[in-house]
Short mmCIF file of C-alpha atoms and ligand atoms in Angstrom, two decimals:
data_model
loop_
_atom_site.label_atom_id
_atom_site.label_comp_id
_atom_site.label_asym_id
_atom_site.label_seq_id
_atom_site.Cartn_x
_atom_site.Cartn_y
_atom_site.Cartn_z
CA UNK A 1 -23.93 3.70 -5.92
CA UNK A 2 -22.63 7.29 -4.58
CA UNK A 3 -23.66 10.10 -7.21
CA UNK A 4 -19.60 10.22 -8.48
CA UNK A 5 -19.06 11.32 -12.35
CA UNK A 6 -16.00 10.23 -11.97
CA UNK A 7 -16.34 6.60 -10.90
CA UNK A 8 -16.82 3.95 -13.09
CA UNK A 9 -18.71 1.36 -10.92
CA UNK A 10 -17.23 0.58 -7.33
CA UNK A 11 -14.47 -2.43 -6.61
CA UNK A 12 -14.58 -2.72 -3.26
CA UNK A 13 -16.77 -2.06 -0.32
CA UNK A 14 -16.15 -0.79 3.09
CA UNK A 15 -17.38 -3.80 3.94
CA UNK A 16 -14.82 -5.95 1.94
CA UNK A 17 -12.57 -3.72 2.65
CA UNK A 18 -12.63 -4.19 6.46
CA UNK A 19 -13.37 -7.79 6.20
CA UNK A 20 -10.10 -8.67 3.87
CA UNK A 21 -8.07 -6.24 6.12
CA UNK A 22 -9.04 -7.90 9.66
CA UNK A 23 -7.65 -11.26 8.10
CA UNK A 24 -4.52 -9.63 7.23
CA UNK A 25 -3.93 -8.10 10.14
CA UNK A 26 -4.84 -12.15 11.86
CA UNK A 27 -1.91 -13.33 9.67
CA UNK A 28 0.36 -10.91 10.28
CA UNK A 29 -0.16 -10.88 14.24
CA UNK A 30 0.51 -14.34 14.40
CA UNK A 31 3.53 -14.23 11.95
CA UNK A 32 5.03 -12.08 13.81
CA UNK A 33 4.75 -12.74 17.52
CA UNK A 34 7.35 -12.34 19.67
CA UNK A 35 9.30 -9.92 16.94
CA UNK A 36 8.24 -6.81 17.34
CA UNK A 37 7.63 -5.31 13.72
CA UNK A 38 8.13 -1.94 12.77
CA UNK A 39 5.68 -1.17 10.05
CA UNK A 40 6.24 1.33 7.95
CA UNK A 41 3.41 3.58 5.72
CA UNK A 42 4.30 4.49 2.21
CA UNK A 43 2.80 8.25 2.43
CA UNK A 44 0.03 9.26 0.76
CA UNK A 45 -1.62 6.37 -0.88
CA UNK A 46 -1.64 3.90 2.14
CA UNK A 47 -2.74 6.02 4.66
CA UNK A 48 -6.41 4.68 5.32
CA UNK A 49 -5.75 0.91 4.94
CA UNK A 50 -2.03 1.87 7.33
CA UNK A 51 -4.93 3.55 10.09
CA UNK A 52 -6.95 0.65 9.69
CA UNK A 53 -4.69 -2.65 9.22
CA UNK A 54 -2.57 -1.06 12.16
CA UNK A 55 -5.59 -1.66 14.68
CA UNK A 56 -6.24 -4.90 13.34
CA UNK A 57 -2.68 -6.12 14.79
CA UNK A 58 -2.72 -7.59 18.15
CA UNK A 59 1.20 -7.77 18.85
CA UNK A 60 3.59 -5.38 20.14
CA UNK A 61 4.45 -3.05 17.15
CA UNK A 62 5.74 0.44 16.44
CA UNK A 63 4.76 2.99 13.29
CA UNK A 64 6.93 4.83 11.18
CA UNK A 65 6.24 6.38 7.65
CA UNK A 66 8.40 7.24 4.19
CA UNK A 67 6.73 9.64 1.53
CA UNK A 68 7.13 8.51 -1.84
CA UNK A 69 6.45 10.32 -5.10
CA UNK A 70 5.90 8.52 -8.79
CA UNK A 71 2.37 9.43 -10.11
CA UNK A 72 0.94 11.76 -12.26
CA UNK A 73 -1.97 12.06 -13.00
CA UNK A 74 -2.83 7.97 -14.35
CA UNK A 75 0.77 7.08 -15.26
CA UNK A 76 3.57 6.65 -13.77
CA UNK A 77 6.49 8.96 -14.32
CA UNK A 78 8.99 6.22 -14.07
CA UNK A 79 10.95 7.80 -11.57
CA UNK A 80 10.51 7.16 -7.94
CA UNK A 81 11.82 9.63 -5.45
CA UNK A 82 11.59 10.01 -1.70
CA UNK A 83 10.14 12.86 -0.25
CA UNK A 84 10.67 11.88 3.36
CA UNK A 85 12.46 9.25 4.94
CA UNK A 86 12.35 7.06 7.98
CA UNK A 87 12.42 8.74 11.52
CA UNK A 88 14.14 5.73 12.96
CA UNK A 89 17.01 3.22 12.07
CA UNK A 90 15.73 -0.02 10.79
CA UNK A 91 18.73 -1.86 11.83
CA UNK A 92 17.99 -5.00 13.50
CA UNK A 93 14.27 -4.69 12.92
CA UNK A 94 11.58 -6.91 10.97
CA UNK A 95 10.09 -4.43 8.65
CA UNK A 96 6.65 -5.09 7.35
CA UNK A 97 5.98 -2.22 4.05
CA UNK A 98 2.35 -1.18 4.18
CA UNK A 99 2.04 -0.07 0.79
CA UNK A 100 -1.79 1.14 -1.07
CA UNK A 101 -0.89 -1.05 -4.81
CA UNK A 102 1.60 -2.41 -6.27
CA UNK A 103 1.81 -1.88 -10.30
CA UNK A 104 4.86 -1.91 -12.32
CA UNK A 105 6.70 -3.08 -9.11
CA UNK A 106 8.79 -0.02 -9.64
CA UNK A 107 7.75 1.38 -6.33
CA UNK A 108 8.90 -1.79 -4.32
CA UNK A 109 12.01 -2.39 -6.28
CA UNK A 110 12.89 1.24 -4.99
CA UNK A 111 12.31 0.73 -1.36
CA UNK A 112 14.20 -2.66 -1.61
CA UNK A 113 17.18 -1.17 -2.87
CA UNK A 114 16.77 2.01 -0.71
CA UNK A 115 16.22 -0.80 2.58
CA UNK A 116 18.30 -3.40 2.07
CA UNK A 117 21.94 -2.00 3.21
CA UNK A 118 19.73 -0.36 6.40
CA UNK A 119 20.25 -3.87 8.32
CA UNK A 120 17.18 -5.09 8.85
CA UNK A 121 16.02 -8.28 10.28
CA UNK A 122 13.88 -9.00 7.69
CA UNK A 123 11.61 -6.86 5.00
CA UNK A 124 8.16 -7.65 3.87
CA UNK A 125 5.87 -6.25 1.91
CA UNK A 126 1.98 -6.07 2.41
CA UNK A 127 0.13 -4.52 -0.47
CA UNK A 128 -3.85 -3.74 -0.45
CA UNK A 129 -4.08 -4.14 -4.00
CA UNK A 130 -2.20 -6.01 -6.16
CA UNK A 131 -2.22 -5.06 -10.62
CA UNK A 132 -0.07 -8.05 -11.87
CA UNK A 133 -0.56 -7.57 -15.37
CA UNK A 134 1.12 -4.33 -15.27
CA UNK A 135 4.51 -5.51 -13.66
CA UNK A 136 7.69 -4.07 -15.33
CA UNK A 137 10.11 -5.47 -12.32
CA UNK A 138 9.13 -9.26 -10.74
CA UNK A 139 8.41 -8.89 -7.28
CA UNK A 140 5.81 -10.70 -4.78
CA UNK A 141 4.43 -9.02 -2.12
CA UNK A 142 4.29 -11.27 0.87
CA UNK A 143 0.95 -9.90 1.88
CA UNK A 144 -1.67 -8.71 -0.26
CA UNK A 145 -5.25 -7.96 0.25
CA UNK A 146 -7.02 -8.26 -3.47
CA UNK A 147 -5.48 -8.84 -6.39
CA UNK A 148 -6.97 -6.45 -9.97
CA UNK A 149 -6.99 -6.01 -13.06
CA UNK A 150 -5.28 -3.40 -15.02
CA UNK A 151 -7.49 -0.52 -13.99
CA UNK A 152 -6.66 2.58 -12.78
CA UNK A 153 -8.73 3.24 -9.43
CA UNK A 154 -9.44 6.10 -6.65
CA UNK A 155 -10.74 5.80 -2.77
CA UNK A 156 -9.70 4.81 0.44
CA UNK A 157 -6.59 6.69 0.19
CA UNK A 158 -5.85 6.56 -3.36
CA UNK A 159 -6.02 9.41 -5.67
CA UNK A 160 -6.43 10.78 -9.24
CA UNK A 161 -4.63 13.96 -9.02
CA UNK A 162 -4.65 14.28 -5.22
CA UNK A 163 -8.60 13.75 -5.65
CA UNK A 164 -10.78 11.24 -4.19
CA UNK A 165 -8.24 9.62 -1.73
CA UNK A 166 -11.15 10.21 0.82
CA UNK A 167 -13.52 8.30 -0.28
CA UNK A 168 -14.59 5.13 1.49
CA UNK A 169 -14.50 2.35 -0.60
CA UNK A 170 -12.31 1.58 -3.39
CA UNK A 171 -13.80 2.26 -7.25
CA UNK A 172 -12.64 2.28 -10.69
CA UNK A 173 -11.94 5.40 -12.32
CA UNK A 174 -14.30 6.41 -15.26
CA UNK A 175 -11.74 7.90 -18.49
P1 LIG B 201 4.36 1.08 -9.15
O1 LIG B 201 5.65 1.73 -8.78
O2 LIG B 201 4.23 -0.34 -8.64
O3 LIG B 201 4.07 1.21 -10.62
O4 LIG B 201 3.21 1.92 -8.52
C1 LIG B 201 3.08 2.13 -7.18
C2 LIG B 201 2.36 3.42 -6.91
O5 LIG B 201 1.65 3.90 -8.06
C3 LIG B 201 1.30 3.21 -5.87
O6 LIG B 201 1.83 3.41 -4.60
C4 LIG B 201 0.25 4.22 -6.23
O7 LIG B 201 0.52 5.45 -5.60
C5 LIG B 201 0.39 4.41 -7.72
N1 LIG B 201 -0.64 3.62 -8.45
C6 LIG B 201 -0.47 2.50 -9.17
N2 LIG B 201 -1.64 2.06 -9.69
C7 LIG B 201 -2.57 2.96 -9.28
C8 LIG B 201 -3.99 3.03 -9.46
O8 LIG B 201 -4.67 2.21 -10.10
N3 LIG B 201 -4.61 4.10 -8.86
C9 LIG B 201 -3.94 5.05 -8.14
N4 LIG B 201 -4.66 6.04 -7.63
N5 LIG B 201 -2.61 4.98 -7.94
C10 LIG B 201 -1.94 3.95 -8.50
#
């Protein structure tokens, strides 16, 4: 255990981390062969498991990224805004949303309604982590890689007031 005041005890290794990820990537590659999928990064949050799901995928794919804001500090603020959109047109396209966690669904029930007069194919969802009890709006991500309780946690790309989204693994936050 890393010498971190702030962490409570750690979730997930680097190690379950890249094992869980490798079979999503699996089941994605095969769901989608032969369609191309554009997958898109929810900026900043999903960043490490984007980099590493992304070379877990053994199809023809492309990248593209939207910056989201909600967060502060270990609550939401209710309101989700975009900060930067897509480069490309999503018409036509199967969409796969690489998102960090899914909470009060808020997030997802943005980009759905933000998406879904774009004319995509099809949209997906495919969540690292996955806080059920929490949920304000139903929604299902299609993919997810671990499902938690109702903690709030840093690492691997997710922060505590831009803090700690470098770290490794994934661990729960100490109050
Ligand atoms: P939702 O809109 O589903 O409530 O939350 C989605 C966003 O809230 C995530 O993309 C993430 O940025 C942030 N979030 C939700 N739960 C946590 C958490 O436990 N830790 C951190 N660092 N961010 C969280």
């Amino acid at each position: 255990m890393p010498d971190m005041p702030v962490l409570d005890h750690i979730l997930f290794s680097q190690e379950q981390l890249k094992t869980r990820i490798a079979e999503l990537g699996r089941q994605i590659s095969t769901d989608y062969k032969g369609k191309q999928p554009l997958f898109v990064g929810i900026l900043r949050g999903s960043i490490m498991f984007y980099a590493d799901l992304l070379r877990e995928i053994s199809i023809d794919c492309n990248m593209d990224f939207m910056c989201l804001s909600s967060y502060s500090g270990t609550s939401s603020t209710g309101e989700v805004r975009t900060m930067l959109d897509l480069r490309e047109s999503i018409k036509g396209r199967h969409v796969v949303i690489v998102e960090d966690i899914v909470d009060t669904g808020l997030t997802l029930d943005y980009l759905t309604k933000n998406l879904q007069h774009r004319g995509a194919a099809s949209i997906e969802f495919c969540c690292l982590l996955d806080k059920p009890a929490n949920r304000k709006i139903e929604i299902h991500p299609k993919y997810v890689g671990f499902q938690i309780e109702n903690e709030f946690v840093i690492g691997y790309g997710l922060d505590y007031d831009e803090l700690y989204r470098n770290l490794p693994y994934i661990g729960v936050f100490k109050k």
